[in-house]
Coordinates of C-alpha atoms in Angstrom, one line a residue:
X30 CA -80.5 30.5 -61.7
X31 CA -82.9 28.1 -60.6
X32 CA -82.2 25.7 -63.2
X33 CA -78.7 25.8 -62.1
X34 CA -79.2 25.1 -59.0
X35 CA -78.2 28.9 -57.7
X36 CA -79.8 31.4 -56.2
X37 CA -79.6 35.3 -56.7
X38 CA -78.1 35.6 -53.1
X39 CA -75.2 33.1 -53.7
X40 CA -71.4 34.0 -54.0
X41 CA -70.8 35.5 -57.7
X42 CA -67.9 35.8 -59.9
X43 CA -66.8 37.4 -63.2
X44 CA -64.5 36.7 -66.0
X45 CA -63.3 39.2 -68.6
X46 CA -61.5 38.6 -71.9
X47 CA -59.7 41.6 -73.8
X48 CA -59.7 39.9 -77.3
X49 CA -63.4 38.4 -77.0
X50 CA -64.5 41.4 -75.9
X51 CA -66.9 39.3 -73.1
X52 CA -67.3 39.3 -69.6
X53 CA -68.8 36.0 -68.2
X54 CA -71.1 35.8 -64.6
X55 CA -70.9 32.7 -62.7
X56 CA -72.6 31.8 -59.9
X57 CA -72.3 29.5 -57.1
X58 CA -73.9 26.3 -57.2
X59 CA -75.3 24.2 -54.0
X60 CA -72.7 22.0 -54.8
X61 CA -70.2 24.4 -54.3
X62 CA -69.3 24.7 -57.7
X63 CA -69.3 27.6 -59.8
X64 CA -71.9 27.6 -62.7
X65 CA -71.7 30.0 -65.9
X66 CA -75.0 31.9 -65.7
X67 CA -74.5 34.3 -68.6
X68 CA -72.0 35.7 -71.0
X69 CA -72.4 39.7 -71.9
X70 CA -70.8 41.3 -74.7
X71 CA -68.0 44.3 -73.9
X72 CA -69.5 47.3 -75.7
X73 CA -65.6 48.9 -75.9
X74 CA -62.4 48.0 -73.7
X75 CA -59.0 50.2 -74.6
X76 CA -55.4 49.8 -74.8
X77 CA -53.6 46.5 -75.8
X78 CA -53.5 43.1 -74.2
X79 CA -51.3 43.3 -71.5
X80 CA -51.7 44.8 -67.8
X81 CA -52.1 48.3 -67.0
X82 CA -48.9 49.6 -65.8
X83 CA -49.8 54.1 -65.6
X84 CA -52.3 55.9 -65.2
X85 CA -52.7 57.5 -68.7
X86 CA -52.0 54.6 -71.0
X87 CA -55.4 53.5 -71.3
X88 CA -55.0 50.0 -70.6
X89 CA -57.8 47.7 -69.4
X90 CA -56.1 46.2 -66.3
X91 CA -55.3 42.2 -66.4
X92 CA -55.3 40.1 -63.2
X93 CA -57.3 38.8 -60.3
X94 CA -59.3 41.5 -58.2
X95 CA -61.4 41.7 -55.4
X96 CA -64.8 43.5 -55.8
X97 CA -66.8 44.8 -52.2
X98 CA -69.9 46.5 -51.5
X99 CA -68.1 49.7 -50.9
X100 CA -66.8 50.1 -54.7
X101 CA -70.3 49.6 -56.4
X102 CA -71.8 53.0 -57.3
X103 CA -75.4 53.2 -58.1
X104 CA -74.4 57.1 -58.7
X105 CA -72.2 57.1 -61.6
X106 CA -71.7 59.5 -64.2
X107 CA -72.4 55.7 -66.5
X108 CA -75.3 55.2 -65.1
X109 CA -74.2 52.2 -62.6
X110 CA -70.3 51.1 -61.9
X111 CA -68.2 49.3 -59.9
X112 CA -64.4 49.4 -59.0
X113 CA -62.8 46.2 -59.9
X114 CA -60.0 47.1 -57.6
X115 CA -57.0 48.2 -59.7
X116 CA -54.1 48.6 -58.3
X117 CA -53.9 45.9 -56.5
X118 CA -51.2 43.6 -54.2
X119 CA -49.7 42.5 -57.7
X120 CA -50.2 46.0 -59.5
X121 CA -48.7 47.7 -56.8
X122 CA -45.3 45.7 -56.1
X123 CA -44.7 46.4 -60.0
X124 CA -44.9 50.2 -59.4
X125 CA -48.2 50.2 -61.3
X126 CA -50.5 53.6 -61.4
X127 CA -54.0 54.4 -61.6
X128 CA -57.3 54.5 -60.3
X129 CA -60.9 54.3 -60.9
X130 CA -60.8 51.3 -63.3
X131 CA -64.6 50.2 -63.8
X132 CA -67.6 48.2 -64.9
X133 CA -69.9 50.9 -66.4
X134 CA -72.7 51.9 -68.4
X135 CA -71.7 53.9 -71.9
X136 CA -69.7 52.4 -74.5
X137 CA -67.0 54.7 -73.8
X138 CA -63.4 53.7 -72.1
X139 CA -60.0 55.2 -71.0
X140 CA -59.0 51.6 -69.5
X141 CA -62.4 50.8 -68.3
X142 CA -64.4 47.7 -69.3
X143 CA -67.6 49.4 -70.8
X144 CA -71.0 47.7 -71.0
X145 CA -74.7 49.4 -72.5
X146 CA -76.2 50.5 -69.4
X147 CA -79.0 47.6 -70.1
X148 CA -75.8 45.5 -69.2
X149 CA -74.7 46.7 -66.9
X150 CA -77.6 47.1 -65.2
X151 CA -78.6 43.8 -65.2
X152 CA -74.2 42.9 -64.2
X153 CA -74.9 45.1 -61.4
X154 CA -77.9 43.5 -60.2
X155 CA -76.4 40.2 -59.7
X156 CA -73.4 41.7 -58.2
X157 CA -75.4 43.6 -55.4
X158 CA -77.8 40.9 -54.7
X159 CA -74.8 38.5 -53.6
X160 CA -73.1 40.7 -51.4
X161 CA -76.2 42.0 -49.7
X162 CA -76.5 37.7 -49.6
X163 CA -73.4 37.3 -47.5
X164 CA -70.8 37.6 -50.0
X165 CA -67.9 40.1 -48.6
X166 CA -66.1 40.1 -51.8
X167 CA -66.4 38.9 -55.3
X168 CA -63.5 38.1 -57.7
X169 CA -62.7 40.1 -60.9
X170 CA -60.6 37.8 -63.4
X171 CA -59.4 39.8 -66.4
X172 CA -57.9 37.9 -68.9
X173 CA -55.9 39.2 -72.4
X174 CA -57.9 36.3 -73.9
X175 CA -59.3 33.0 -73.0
X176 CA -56.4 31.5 -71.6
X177 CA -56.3 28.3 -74.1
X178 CA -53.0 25.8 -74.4
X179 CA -53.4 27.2 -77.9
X180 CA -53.8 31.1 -77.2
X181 CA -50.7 30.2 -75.2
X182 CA -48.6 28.4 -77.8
X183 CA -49.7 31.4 -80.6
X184 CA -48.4 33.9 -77.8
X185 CA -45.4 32.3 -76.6
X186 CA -42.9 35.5 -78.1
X187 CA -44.8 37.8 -76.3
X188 CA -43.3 40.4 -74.1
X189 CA -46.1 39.7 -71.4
X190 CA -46.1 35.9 -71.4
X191 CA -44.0 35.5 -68.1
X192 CA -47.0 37.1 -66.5
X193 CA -49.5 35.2 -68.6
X194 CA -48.4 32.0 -67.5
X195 CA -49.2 33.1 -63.7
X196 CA -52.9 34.0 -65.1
X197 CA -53.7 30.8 -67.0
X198 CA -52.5 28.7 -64.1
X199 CA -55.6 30.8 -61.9
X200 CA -57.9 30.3 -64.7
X201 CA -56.4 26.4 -65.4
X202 CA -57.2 25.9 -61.3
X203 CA -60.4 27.5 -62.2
X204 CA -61.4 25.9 -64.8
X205 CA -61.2 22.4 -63.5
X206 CA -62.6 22.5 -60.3
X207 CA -64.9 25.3 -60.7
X208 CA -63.7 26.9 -57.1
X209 CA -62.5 30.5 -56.8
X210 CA -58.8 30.3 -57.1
X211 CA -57.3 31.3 -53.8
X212 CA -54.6 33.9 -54.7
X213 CA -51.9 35.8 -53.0
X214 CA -49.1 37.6 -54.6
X215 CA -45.4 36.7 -53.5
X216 CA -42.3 38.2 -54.5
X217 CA -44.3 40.2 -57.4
X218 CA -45.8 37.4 -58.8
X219 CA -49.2 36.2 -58.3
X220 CA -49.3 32.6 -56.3
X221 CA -52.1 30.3 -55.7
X222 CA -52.7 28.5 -52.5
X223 CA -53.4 25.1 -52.5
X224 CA -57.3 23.7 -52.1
X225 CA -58.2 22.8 -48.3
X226 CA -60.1 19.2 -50.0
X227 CA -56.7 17.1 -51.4
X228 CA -59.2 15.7 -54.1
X229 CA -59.9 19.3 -55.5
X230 CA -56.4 20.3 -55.5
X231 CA -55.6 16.8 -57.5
X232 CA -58.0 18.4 -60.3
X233 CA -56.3 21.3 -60.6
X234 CA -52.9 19.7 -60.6
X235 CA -54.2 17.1 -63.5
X236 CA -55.1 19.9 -65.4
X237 CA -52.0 22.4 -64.9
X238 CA -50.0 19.1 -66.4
X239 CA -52.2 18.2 -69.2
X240 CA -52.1 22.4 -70.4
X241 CA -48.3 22.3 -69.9
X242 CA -48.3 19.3 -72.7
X243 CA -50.8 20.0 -74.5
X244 CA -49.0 23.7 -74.9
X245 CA -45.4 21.8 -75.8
X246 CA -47.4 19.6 -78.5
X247 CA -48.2 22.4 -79.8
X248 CA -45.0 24.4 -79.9
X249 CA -43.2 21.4 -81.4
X250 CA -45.7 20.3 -84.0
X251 CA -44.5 23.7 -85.5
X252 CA -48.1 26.1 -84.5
X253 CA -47.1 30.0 -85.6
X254 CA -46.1 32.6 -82.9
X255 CA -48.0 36.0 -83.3
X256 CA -48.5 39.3 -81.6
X257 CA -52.1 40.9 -81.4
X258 CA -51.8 44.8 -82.2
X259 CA -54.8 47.3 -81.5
X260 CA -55.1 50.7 -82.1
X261 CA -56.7 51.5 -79.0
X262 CA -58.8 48.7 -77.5
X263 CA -62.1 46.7 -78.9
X264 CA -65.7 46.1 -78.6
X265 CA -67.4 42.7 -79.2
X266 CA -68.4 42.1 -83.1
X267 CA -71.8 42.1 -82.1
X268 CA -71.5 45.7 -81.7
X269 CA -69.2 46.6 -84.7
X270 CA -72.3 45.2 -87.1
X271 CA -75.2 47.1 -85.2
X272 CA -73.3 50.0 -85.5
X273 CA -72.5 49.2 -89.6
X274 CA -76.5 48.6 -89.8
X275 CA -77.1 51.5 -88.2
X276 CA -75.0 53.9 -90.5
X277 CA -76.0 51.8 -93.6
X278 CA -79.9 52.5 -92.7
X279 CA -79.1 56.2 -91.9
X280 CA -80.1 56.4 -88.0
X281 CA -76.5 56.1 -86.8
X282 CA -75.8 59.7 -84.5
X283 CA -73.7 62.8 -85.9
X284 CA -70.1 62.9 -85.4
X285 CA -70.1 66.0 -83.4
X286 CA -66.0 66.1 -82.5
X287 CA -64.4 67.7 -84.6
X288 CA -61.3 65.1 -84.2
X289 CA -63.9 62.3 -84.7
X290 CA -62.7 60.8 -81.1
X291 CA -66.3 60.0 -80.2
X292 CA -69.6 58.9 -81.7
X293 CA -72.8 59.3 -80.4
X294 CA -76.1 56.7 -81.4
X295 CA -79.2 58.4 -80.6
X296 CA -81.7 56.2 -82.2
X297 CA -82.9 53.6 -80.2
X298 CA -84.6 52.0 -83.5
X299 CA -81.5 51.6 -85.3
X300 CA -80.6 48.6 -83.0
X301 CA -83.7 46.1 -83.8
X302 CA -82.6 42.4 -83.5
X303 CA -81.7 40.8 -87.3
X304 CA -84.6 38.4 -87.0
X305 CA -82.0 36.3 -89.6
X306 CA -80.4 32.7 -88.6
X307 CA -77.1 34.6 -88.3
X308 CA -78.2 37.5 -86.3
X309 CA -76.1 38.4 -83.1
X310 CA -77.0 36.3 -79.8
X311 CA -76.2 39.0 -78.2
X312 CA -78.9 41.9 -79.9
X313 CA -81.1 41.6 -77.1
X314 CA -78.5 43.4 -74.8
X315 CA -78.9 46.8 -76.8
X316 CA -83.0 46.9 -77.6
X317 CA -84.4 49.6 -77.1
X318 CA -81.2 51.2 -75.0
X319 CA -78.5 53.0 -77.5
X320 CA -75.2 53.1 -77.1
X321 CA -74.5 56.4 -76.0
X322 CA -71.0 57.7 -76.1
X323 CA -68.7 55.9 -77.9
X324 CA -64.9 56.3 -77.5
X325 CA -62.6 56.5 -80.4
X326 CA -64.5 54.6 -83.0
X327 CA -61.8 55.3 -85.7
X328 CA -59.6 53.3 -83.6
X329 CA -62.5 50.0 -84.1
X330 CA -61.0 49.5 -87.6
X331 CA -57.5 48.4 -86.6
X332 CA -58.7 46.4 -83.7
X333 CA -57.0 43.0 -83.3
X334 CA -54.5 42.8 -85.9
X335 CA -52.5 39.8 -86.2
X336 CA -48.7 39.7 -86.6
X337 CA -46.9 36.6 -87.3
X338 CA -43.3 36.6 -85.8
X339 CA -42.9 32.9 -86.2
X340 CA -44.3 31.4 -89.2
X341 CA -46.1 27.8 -88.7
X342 CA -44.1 25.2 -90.0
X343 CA -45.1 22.3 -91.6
X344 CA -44.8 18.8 -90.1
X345 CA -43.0 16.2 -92.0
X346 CA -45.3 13.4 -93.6
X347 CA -45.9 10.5 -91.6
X348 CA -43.7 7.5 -93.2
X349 CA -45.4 5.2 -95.7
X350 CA -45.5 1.7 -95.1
X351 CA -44.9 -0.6 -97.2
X352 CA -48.4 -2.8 -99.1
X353 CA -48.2 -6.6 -97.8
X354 CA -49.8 -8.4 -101.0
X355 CA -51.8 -11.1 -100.0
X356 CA -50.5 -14.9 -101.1
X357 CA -54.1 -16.0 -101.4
X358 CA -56.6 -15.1 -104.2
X359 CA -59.6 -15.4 -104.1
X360 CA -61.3 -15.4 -107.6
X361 CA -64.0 -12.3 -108.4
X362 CA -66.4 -11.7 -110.9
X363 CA -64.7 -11.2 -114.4
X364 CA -64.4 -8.4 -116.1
X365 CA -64.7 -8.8 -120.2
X366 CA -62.3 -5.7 -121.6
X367 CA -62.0 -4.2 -125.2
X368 CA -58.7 -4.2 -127.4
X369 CA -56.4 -1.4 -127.3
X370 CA -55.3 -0.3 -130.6
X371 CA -52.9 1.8 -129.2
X372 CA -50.3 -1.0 -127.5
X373 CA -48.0 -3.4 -129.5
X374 CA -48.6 -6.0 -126.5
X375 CA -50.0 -9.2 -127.7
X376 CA -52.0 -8.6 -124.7
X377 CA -54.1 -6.1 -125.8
X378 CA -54.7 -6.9 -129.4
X379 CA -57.0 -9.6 -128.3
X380 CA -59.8 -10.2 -125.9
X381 CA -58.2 -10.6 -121.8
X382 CA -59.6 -11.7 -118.6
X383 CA -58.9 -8.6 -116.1
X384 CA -59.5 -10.6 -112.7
X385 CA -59.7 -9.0 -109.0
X386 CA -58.7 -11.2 -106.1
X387 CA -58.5 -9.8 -102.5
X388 CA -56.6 -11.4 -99.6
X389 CA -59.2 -13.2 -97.7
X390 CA -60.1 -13.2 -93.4
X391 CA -58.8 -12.6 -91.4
X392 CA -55.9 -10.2 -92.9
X393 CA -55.8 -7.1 -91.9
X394 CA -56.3 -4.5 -93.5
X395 CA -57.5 -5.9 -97.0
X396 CA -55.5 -5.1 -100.3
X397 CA -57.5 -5.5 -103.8
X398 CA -54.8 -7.3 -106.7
X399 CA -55.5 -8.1 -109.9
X400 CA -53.7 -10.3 -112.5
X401 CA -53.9 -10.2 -116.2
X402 CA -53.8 -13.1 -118.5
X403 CA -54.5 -13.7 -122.3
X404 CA -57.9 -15.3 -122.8
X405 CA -57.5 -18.3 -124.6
X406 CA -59.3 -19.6 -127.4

């Protein structure tokens, strides 16, 4: 923190991501800017991308929430939660259903964004230490993935894009002035008030407009359209190949359901860091903790599964021009050549000259030509 110019008292704020399975901290800076401080890997999120909508379809909610003091829970059956806040002023003017949704410890979820409970320790930590700072609220982003003019352009067929345009423009107001965005929600939709400094709000417009284009380019240079299918949910790769290494090694836990809907990992041990170049940035998080319980794991295998609806098409080639040749030579070395018995040219049943010229300064760009003649006697 100190190194970014932050303090463990100062304002904080999260970012989730469905399809990254990763929850980001940020902290404010003196400047008044937020800083990323650290990026934690989601042990297991549920549902699809896309909001929640009822209680019971296991969905991960999507939007912008508000976090207080009053819905952290140092007493949780996971160890250590918090609310986010779901339903809230957006969730609830589209009828939507549910309660309960939380940060917790156990890599278990029924629409819940579920951390190892060294994570979410160390989540809840910061969290606590900037509202006891002065902070009366901190904001909950959750995203279906990072919000990219690409993502965008791959997802434009999707059924929820109307209500992921409204998302990227908090996280495009976000991202380029590094201020909380200030939301409201208006006639169902979710609407951001403009910056009190003009010069802030200029930043955030300059960005909105270069996403909008960039997204467009994208479209019409002929990108694919696809729809990302899940069985029930994710967890972050880093946890898909501990848990591979585990059961490869023998010291992943029974499978004590008899419908195989949960797994448990009991030994600690199993999860040493892969001292190897490649080995998970992330394998820190889980030494010597386990994972605990961990919801539907037969589900894991048909996590994120592409669909194409439209295919990408190709863009036409860009039109040759035609080669200037130069009207200049200027003579180059010269290149003695053998006699081709294969050629009933005169040319070639004797000794030639092969010489290179090339158009000289300033022309540009410079072509190489090369004239043949007999060599004479």
């Amino acid at each position: 923190m100190a190194a970014r110019n932050t303090a463990p008292s100062a304002p904080v704020l999260l970012r989730a991501y469905k399809q990254e399975s990763e929850i980001e901290v940020w902290k404010r800076a003196a400047d008044g800017r937020y800083v990323h401080l650290k990026t934690f890997p989601i042990c297991r999120w549920s549902g699809q991308l896309g909001p929640k909508t009822r209680t019971g379809d296991r969905q991960s909610p999507e939007g912008f929430y508000t976090v207080a003091a009053r819905q952290l829970n140092p007493n949780s059956a996971y160890y250590l939660s918090f609310d986010i806040g779901y339903p809230n002023a957006y969730d609830r003017a589209h009828g939507g259903t549910g309660s309960a949704l939380m940060v917790h410890g156990t890599c278990s979820s029924a629409g819940c964004f579920a951390m190892t409970d060294r994570q979410v320790g160390e989540i809840y930590a910061l969290v606590r230490d900037a509202l006891a700072g002065g902070q009366t609220g901190f904001q909950f982003q959750a995203f279906p993935f990072r919000m990219t003019a690409r993502a965008m352009a791959r997802h434009r067929t999707d059924r929820h894009i109307a209500f992921w345009r409204q998302l990227k423009e908090g996280s495009d107001r976000f991202e380029a002035t590094g201020r909380e965005p200030l939301v409201t929600v208006e006639g169902g939709r979710y609407v951001f008030t403009p910056y009190p400094d003009p010069a802030v709000e200029a930043l955030a417009a300059t960005r909105r407009s270069e996403e909008e284009s960039r997204i467009q380019a994208l479209v019409e240079g002929g990108i694919e359209a696809v729809r990302t299918t899940y069985a029930d949910g994710g967890q972050h790769p880093s946890f898909t190949a501990l848990i591979k290494r585990a059961a490869a090694t023998g010291a992943a836990a029974s499978m004590t359901n008899a419908a195989a809907t949960t797994a448990t990992v009991t030994t600690a041990t199993a999860y040493a860091p892969d001292p190897s170049p490649a080995a998970s940035p992330f394998a820190a998080f889980i030494v010597p903790a386990g994972l605990g319980e961990v919801s539907r794991p037969e589900a894991l295998a048909l996590a994120g599964r592409e669909v194409v609806v439209i295919p990408a098409r190709r863009r036409p080639p860009a039109p040759i021009h035609p080669i200037r040749v130069a009207a200049a030579f200027v003579p180059l070395p010269v290149i003695e050549t053998e006699p081709s018995p294969f050629s009933r040219l005169r040319l070639a049943e004797e000794p030639s000259r092969l010489t290179l010229a090339a158009a000289p300064e300033p022309a540009r760009p410079r072509f190489l030509t090369a004239r043949f003649a007999a060599r004479p006697y």
